Amino acid sequence: MLALIFMLTLAFAFAFQVIPPILTFVVSSLGLTHGQAGALMSLFALPGIFVSIPGGILAKAYGTKHVGIFSLALVFAGTILSGLADGFMLLAFGRVIAGIGAMTIAIIAPQALSSWFEGKELGMAMGVFHAALPLAVIVAHNSFGRLAESLGWRMPLFISAGYSLIALVVFSLFYPQEMDERDWTKPALAENLLAIKTLNTPMWLVALIWLFYNASAISYTTFASDYYIAEGYSVGFSGFLTSLFMLASLFVGPLIGSFIDRVGRELYFIAAGAVSMAIWIFLVPRVGWNPLILGVLIGFSSVMIPTPVFSTIPRFLSHEESGLGFGLASTLSNIGILVGPFVVGIVYDKLQQHQTGFDLMALLALVVAGLAIFLQRFTTEKTML
């Protein structure tokens, strides 16, 4: 089942990350501003603010299979629509449609894993789950830019749509129906949404950590390639440098999950990773170091955050509340994704330089560290944080 959830999550990740590697080509072809370019990432996350919590509730009521199939269909339709666009409005509309499906996947996947895996297996499962986005980033940034350069910027969008269609067919055929039919109930959406205010303070702090991390990380992966191209590097090498942000996550993420299963201390990982991530991002436009070195350092810093964040949620909440907790974290992360790239793009349009944008990314990462340190006040020996 872990493999099916990984495949499902990869469809979300490819649809999400298809834009950054081709950003320079889309901007020049359609005459977009950097603010509009950032908005293409932000608009993808916009539906997540509204559908993440209802998506988790609906999956619990009707089953992951049914909600997953519908979500994959939306990802396919929206990505195809974006690939056919000849202007910003249609491109943006397609991103919103794909975002509705993708952001629903982002919440139902970890929710399903938290019900299948418990205790010492949960960290490992979350580590494998979180390897999907890094894999998509690595593949996209090392191939989609080159494809856009040779075959046009639409081709990567069509390839991403093709993968989501394959995932739709495989998921429909092989996800076990009986796993979803055991406890179907009519979803009490209003009642469950009102229950958000009953979630404890630590859960809200975890969700805020996820918000600021995504605001920083997605801003970086959105504009790093554009920065490196502006600095004179080739499209292919610029994409590779950006993909280093996620390279460590692909291999180290599951190992961190297994280590956390044994020793806990999730918040120490989050704080240390966020501080070092802020330092290296701040230095990118300021020092003459080999960009490969900074890319690797940023990647190894960032990998210390996602798996620990998602491993803390089931520890703070009961099994019945976990879906709501994952929904809250996803909702707030989408606010971060919505605001981060858009603001960084606007800053570039105003100042015509990337340095201030990198400063903002570093500041957001420092906020993550501060929240993790503050969250320590609410932990006990029992939570093993």
Coordinates of C-alpha atoms in Angstrom, one line a residue:
M1 CA 0.0 0.0 0.0
L2 CA 2.9 2.3 0.6
A3 CA 3.9 2.0 -3.1
L4 CA 0.4 3.0 -4.2
I5 CA 0.4 6.1 -1.9
F6 CA 3.8 7.0 -3.1
M7 CA 2.6 6.8 -6.7
L8 CA -0.5 8.9 -5.8
T9 CA 1.7 11.5 -4.1
L10 CA 4.1 11.6 -7.1
A11 CA 1.2 12.7 -9.3
F12 CA 0.6 15.7 -7.0
A13 CA 4.3 16.5 -6.9
F14 CA 4.8 16.5 -10.7
A15 CA 1.8 18.7 -11.2
F16 CA 3.1 21.0 -8.5
Q17 CA 6.7 21.2 -9.7
V18 CA 6.2 21.4 -13.4
I19 CA 6.2 25.2 -13.5
P20 CA 9.5 26.2 -11.9
P21 CA 11.9 24.5 -14.4
I22 CA 10.0 26.1 -17.3
L23 CA 9.4 29.5 -15.6
T24 CA 11.9 31.4 -17.7
F25 CA 10.3 30.1 -21.0
V26 CA 6.8 30.7 -19.9
V27 CA 7.6 34.3 -18.8
S28 CA 9.3 35.1 -22.2
S29 CA 6.7 33.3 -24.3
L30 CA 3.6 34.7 -22.8
G31 CA 5.1 38.0 -21.6
L32 CA 4.4 37.4 -17.9
T33 CA 5.8 39.4 -15.0
H34 CA 7.7 37.6 -12.2
G35 CA 4.7 38.4 -10.0
Q36 CA 2.4 36.5 -12.4
A37 CA 5.0 33.7 -12.6
G38 CA 5.0 33.4 -8.8
A39 CA 1.2 33.4 -8.9
L40 CA 1.2 30.3 -11.0
M41 CA 2.7 28.5 -8.0
S42 CA 0.5 30.4 -5.6
L43 CA -2.7 29.7 -7.4
F44 CA -1.9 26.0 -7.4
A45 CA -1.9 26.1 -3.7
L46 CA -4.9 28.4 -3.3
P47 CA -7.6 25.6 -3.5
G48 CA -5.7 23.8 -0.7
I49 CA -6.7 26.5 1.8
F50 CA -10.3 25.6 1.3
V51 CA -10.3 21.9 0.3
S52 CA -7.6 20.4 2.6
I53 CA -9.7 20.0 5.7
P54 CA -12.9 19.0 3.8
G55 CA -10.8 16.6 1.7
G56 CA -9.6 14.8 4.8
I57 CA -13.1 14.6 6.2
L58 CA -14.5 13.3 2.9
A59 CA -11.7 10.7 2.6
K60 CA -12.5 9.4 6.1
A61 CA -16.2 9.2 5.3
Y62 CA -16.1 7.9 1.7
G63 CA -12.7 6.3 1.5
T64 CA -9.3 7.2 0.1
K65 CA -9.9 5.3 -3.1
H66 CA -12.9 7.3 -4.3
V67 CA -11.5 10.7 -3.2
G68 CA -8.1 9.8 -4.7
I69 CA -9.6 8.8 -8.1
F70 CA -11.6 12.1 -8.3
S71 CA -8.5 14.1 -7.3
L72 CA -6.3 12.5 -9.9
A73 CA -8.9 13.3 -12.6
L74 CA -8.8 16.9 -11.6
V75 CA -5.0 17.0 -11.7
F76 CA -5.1 15.5 -15.2
A77 CA -7.7 17.9 -16.5
G78 CA -6.1 21.0 -15.0
T79 CA -2.6 20.2 -16.2
I80 CA -3.8 19.6 -19.7
L81 CA -5.7 22.9 -19.7
S82 CA -2.6 24.7 -18.6
G83 CA -0.6 23.1 -21.4
L84 CA -3.2 24.4 -23.9
A85 CA -3.2 28.0 -22.6
D86 CA -2.2 30.9 -24.7
G87 CA -2.3 33.5 -21.9
F88 CA -2.1 34.0 -18.2
M89 CA -5.8 33.7 -17.4
L90 CA -6.3 30.2 -18.9
L91 CA -2.9 29.0 -17.6
A92 CA -3.9 30.2 -14.1
F93 CA -7.3 28.6 -14.3
G94 CA -5.8 25.3 -15.2
R95 CA -3.4 25.6 -12.2
V96 CA -6.4 26.2 -9.9
I97 CA -8.2 23.1 -11.2
A98 CA -5.1 20.9 -10.9
G99 CA -4.5 22.4 -7.5
I100 CA -7.9 21.3 -6.2
G101 CA -7.1 17.7 -7.0
A102 CA -3.4 17.8 -6.0
M103 CA -3.9 19.5 -2.6
T104 CA -6.6 17.0 -1.8
I105 CA -4.1 14.2 -2.5
A106 CA -1.6 16.0 -0.3
I107 CA -3.9 15.5 2.7
I108 CA -5.4 12.1 2.1
A109 CA -2.1 10.4 1.5
P110 CA -0.5 11.0 4.9
Q111 CA -3.9 10.5 6.6
A112 CA -4.0 7.0 5.0
L113 CA -0.5 6.2 6.1
S114 CA -1.2 7.3 9.7
S115 CA -4.1 4.7 9.8
W116 CA -1.9 1.9 8.3
F117 CA 1.3 2.5 10.2
E118 CA 1.8 3.0 13.9
G119 CA 4.6 3.5 16.4
K120 CA 8.0 2.7 15.1
E121 CA 6.8 2.1 11.5
L122 CA 5.2 5.6 11.1
G123 CA 8.4 7.6 10.8
M124 CA 9.7 5.2 8.1
A125 CA 6.4 5.4 6.2
M126 CA 6.4 9.2 6.4
G127 CA 10.0 9.3 5.2
V128 CA 9.1 7.3 2.1
F129 CA 6.0 9.4 1.6
H130 CA 8.0 12.6 1.7
A131 CA 10.5 11.3 -0.8
A132 CA 7.9 11.7 -3.6
L133 CA 8.2 15.5 -3.7
P134 CA 12.0 15.5 -3.8
L135 CA 11.9 12.8 -6.6
A136 CA 9.6 15.0 -8.6
V137 CA 11.7 18.1 -8.0
I138 CA 14.9 16.2 -9.1
V139 CA 13.3 14.8 -12.3
A140 CA 11.5 18.0 -13.2
H141 CA 14.4 20.4 -12.7
N142 CA 16.8 18.1 -14.5
S143 CA 14.6 17.3 -17.5
F144 CA 11.7 19.7 -17.9
G145 CA 13.9 22.8 -18.5
R146 CA 15.8 21.0 -21.3
L147 CA 12.5 19.7 -22.8
A148 CA 11.1 23.2 -22.8
E149 CA 14.2 24.5 -24.4
S150 CA 14.0 22.0 -27.3
L151 CA 10.3 21.1 -27.6
G152 CA 8.6 24.1 -26.1
W153 CA 7.3 24.9 -22.6
R154 CA 4.0 23.0 -23.1
M155 CA 5.6 19.6 -23.5
P156 CA 6.5 19.2 -19.7
L157 CA 2.9 20.0 -18.8
F158 CA 1.6 17.3 -21.2
I159 CA 4.1 14.8 -19.7
S160 CA 3.0 15.6 -16.2
A161 CA -0.6 15.2 -17.2
G162 CA 0.2 11.8 -18.8
Y163 CA 1.7 10.6 -15.6
S164 CA -1.4 11.6 -13.6
L165 CA -3.5 9.7 -16.1
I166 CA -1.4 6.5 -15.6
A167 CA -1.6 7.0 -11.9
L168 CA -5.3 7.3 -12.1
V169 CA -5.6 4.0 -14.0
V170 CA -3.2 2.1 -11.7
F171 CA -4.8 3.5 -8.5
S172 CA -8.3 2.6 -9.7
L173 CA -7.3 -1.0 -10.4
F174 CA -5.1 -1.9 -7.5
Y175 CA -6.1 0.1 -4.5
P176 CA -8.0 -2.4 -2.3
Q177 CA -11.7 -1.5 -2.1
E178 CA -12.3 -3.3 1.2
M179 CA -9.8 -1.0 3.0
D180 CA -12.2 1.9 2.3
E181 CA -15.5 0.3 3.0
R182 CA -15.2 -0.6 6.7
D183 CA -16.5 2.6 8.3
W184 CA -18.3 4.7 5.8
T185 CA -20.4 7.5 7.4
K186 CA -22.0 10.6 6.1
P187 CA -19.5 13.4 6.5
A188 CA -20.5 16.0 9.0
L189 CA -18.5 18.8 7.4
A190 CA -19.8 21.7 9.4
E191 CA -19.4 19.8 12.7
N192 CA -15.8 18.7 11.8
L193 CA -14.8 22.2 10.6
L194 CA -16.0 23.7 13.8
A195 CA -13.9 21.1 15.7
I196 CA -10.7 22.9 14.4
K197 CA -10.9 25.3 17.2
T198 CA -10.7 22.5 19.7
L199 CA -7.3 21.3 18.4
N200 CA -4.6 21.9 20.9
T201 CA -1.9 24.6 20.9
P202 CA 1.0 22.3 19.9
M203 CA -1.0 21.2 16.8
W204 CA -1.4 24.8 15.7
L205 CA 2.3 25.4 16.2
V206 CA 3.2 22.4 14.1
A207 CA 0.9 23.7 11.4
L208 CA 2.5 27.1 11.5
I209 CA 5.9 25.5 11.2
W210 CA 4.7 23.8 8.1
L211 CA 3.4 27.1 6.7
F212 CA 6.6 29.0 7.1
Y213 CA 8.8 26.1 5.9
N214 CA 6.7 25.8 2.7
A215 CA 6.7 29.6 2.1
S216 CA 10.5 29.5 2.2
A217 CA 11.1 26.2 0.4
I218 CA 8.7 26.7 -2.5
S219 CA 9.9 30.3 -3.1
Y220 CA 13.4 28.9 -3.4
T221 CA 12.5 26.1 -5.8
T222 CA 10.3 28.5 -7.8
F223 CA 12.9 31.2 -8.4
A224 CA 16.4 29.6 -7.9
S225 CA 16.6 28.4 -11.5
D226 CA 15.6 31.8 -12.8
Y227 CA 18.3 33.3 -10.6
Y228 CA 21.0 30.9 -11.8
I229 CA 20.0 31.5 -15.4
A230 CA 20.3 35.2 -14.9
E231 CA 23.8 34.6 -13.4
G232 CA 24.8 33.0 -16.7
Y233 CA 24.5 29.3 -16.1
S234 CA 22.9 27.0 -18.6
V235 CA 19.2 26.0 -18.3
G236 CA 20.2 22.4 -17.6
F237 CA 22.8 23.3 -14.9
S238 CA 20.5 25.8 -13.3
G239 CA 17.8 23.2 -13.0
F240 CA 20.3 20.7 -11.5
L241 CA 21.4 23.3 -8.9
T242 CA 17.8 23.9 -7.9
S243 CA 17.1 20.2 -7.7
L244 CA 19.9 19.8 -5.1
F245 CA 17.4 21.3 -2.6
M246 CA 15.5 18.0 -2.7
L247 CA 18.3 15.5 -3.6
A248 CA 19.1 14.8 0.0
S249 CA 15.4 14.3 0.9
L250 CA 15.2 11.4 -1.6
F251 CA 17.9 9.4 0.1
V252 CA 18.2 10.8 3.6
G253 CA 14.5 11.4 4.4
P254 CA 13.6 7.7 5.0
L255 CA 16.8 7.4 7.2
I256 CA 15.8 10.4 9.3
G257 CA 12.3 8.8 9.7
S258 CA 13.8 5.6 10.9
F259 CA 16.1 7.4 13.3
I260 CA 13.2 9.4 14.7
D261 CA 11.3 6.2 15.3
R262 CA 14.1 5.1 17.6
V263 CA 15.1 8.3 19.4
G264 CA 12.3 10.9 18.9
R265 CA 13.6 14.5 19.2
E266 CA 11.7 15.7 16.2
L267 CA 11.8 19.4 17.2
Y268 CA 15.6 19.4 17.5
F269 CA 15.8 18.2 13.9
I270 CA 13.4 20.9 12.8
A271 CA 15.2 23.8 14.6
A272 CA 18.7 22.7 13.5
G273 CA 17.6 22.2 9.9
A274 CA 15.7 25.5 9.7
V275 CA 18.7 27.6 11.1
S276 CA 21.2 26.0 8.7
M277 CA 18.8 26.3 5.8
A278 CA 18.4 30.1 6.5
I279 CA 22.1 30.6 6.6
W280 CA 22.9 28.9 3.3
I281 CA 20.0 30.5 1.5
F282 CA 21.1 34.0 2.8
L283 CA 24.6 33.4 1.4
V284 CA 23.5 32.2 -2.1
P285 CA 23.5 35.7 -3.8
R286 CA 26.3 37.1 -1.5
V287 CA 29.3 34.8 -1.7
G288 CA 31.4 33.5 -4.6
W289 CA 31.3 29.9 -3.5
N290 CA 30.8 27.1 -5.9
P291 CA 26.9 26.9 -6.3
L292 CA 27.1 23.1 -6.0
I293 CA 28.4 23.4 -2.5
L294 CA 25.6 25.8 -1.4
G295 CA 23.0 23.7 -3.2
V296 CA 24.1 20.5 -1.3
L297 CA 24.2 22.4 2.1
I298 CA 20.7 23.8 1.5
G299 CA 19.5 20.3 0.6
F300 CA 20.9 18.6 3.6
S301 CA 19.4 21.3 5.8
S302 CA 15.9 21.2 4.3
V303 CA 15.7 17.4 4.6
M304 CA 15.7 17.7 8.4
I305 CA 12.2 19.3 8.5
P306 CA 9.3 17.6 6.6
T307 CA 9.5 14.1 8.0
P308 CA 9.8 15.3 11.7
V309 CA 6.9 17.7 11.1
F310 CA 4.5 15.0 9.9
S311 CA 5.7 12.5 12.6
T312 CA 4.7 14.9 15.3
I313 CA 1.1 15.2 14.3
P314 CA -0.1 11.7 15.3
R315 CA 1.8 12.2 18.6
F316 CA -0.1 15.3 19.5
L317 CA -3.5 14.1 18.4
S318 CA -5.7 11.1 18.8
H319 CA -6.3 8.8 15.9
E320 CA -9.8 10.3 15.4
E321 CA -8.3 13.8 15.3
S322 CA -5.4 13.0 13.0
G323 CA -7.3 13.7 9.8
L324 CA -8.3 17.1 11.0
G325 CA -4.7 17.7 12.1
F326 CA -3.2 16.8 8.7
G327 CA -5.9 19.0 7.1
L328 CA -5.0 22.0 9.3
A329 CA -1.3 21.5 8.5
S330 CA -2.0 21.3 4.8
T331 CA -4.3 24.3 4.9
L332 CA -1.7 26.5 6.5
S333 CA 1.1 25.2 4.3
N334 CA -1.0 26.2 1.3
I335 CA -1.2 29.7 2.7
G336 CA 2.5 29.7 2.9
I337 CA 2.8 28.5 -0.7
L338 CA 0.2 31.0 -1.8
V339 CA 2.0 34.0 -0.2
G340 CA 5.7 33.1 -0.5
P341 CA 6.4 32.8 -4.2
F342 CA 3.9 35.6 -5.1
V343 CA 5.6 38.0 -2.7
V344 CA 9.1 37.1 -3.8
G345 CA 8.0 37.6 -7.4
I346 CA 6.5 41.0 -6.6
V347 CA 9.8 42.0 -4.8
Y348 CA 11.8 41.1 -7.9
D349 CA 9.5 43.1 -10.2
K350 CA 9.9 46.1 -7.9
L351 CA 13.7 45.9 -7.3
Q352 CA 14.8 44.0 -10.4
Q353 CA 17.2 41.9 -8.3
H354 CA 17.0 38.5 -6.6
Q355 CA 19.0 39.2 -3.4
T356 CA 16.1 40.6 -1.4
G357 CA 14.0 37.6 -2.3
F358 CA 16.6 35.3 -0.9
D359 CA 16.7 37.4 2.2
L360 CA 13.0 36.9 2.6
M361 CA 13.3 33.1 2.2
A362 CA 16.0 33.0 4.9
L363 CA 13.9 35.0 7.3
L364 CA 11.0 32.6 6.8
A365 CA 13.2 29.7 7.6
L366 CA 14.4 31.4 10.8
V367 CA 10.7 31.7 11.9
V368 CA 10.4 27.9 11.5
A369 CA 13.3 27.5 13.9
G370 CA 11.8 29.9 16.4
L371 CA 8.5 28.1 16.4
A372 CA 10.1 24.7 16.9
I373 CA 12.0 26.0 19.9
F374 CA 8.9 27.6 21.3
L375 CA 7.0 24.3 20.8
Q376 CA 9.4 22.6 23.1
R377 CA 7.6 24.2 26.0
F378 CA 4.5 22.1 25.3
T379 CA 6.2 18.8 25.1
T380 CA 6.5 16.1 27.7
E381 CA 8.6 13.0 28.2
K382 CA 5.6 11.0 26.8
T383 CA 5.6 12.8 23.5
M384 CA 9.3 12.0 23.0
L385 CA 9.9 15.3 21.1

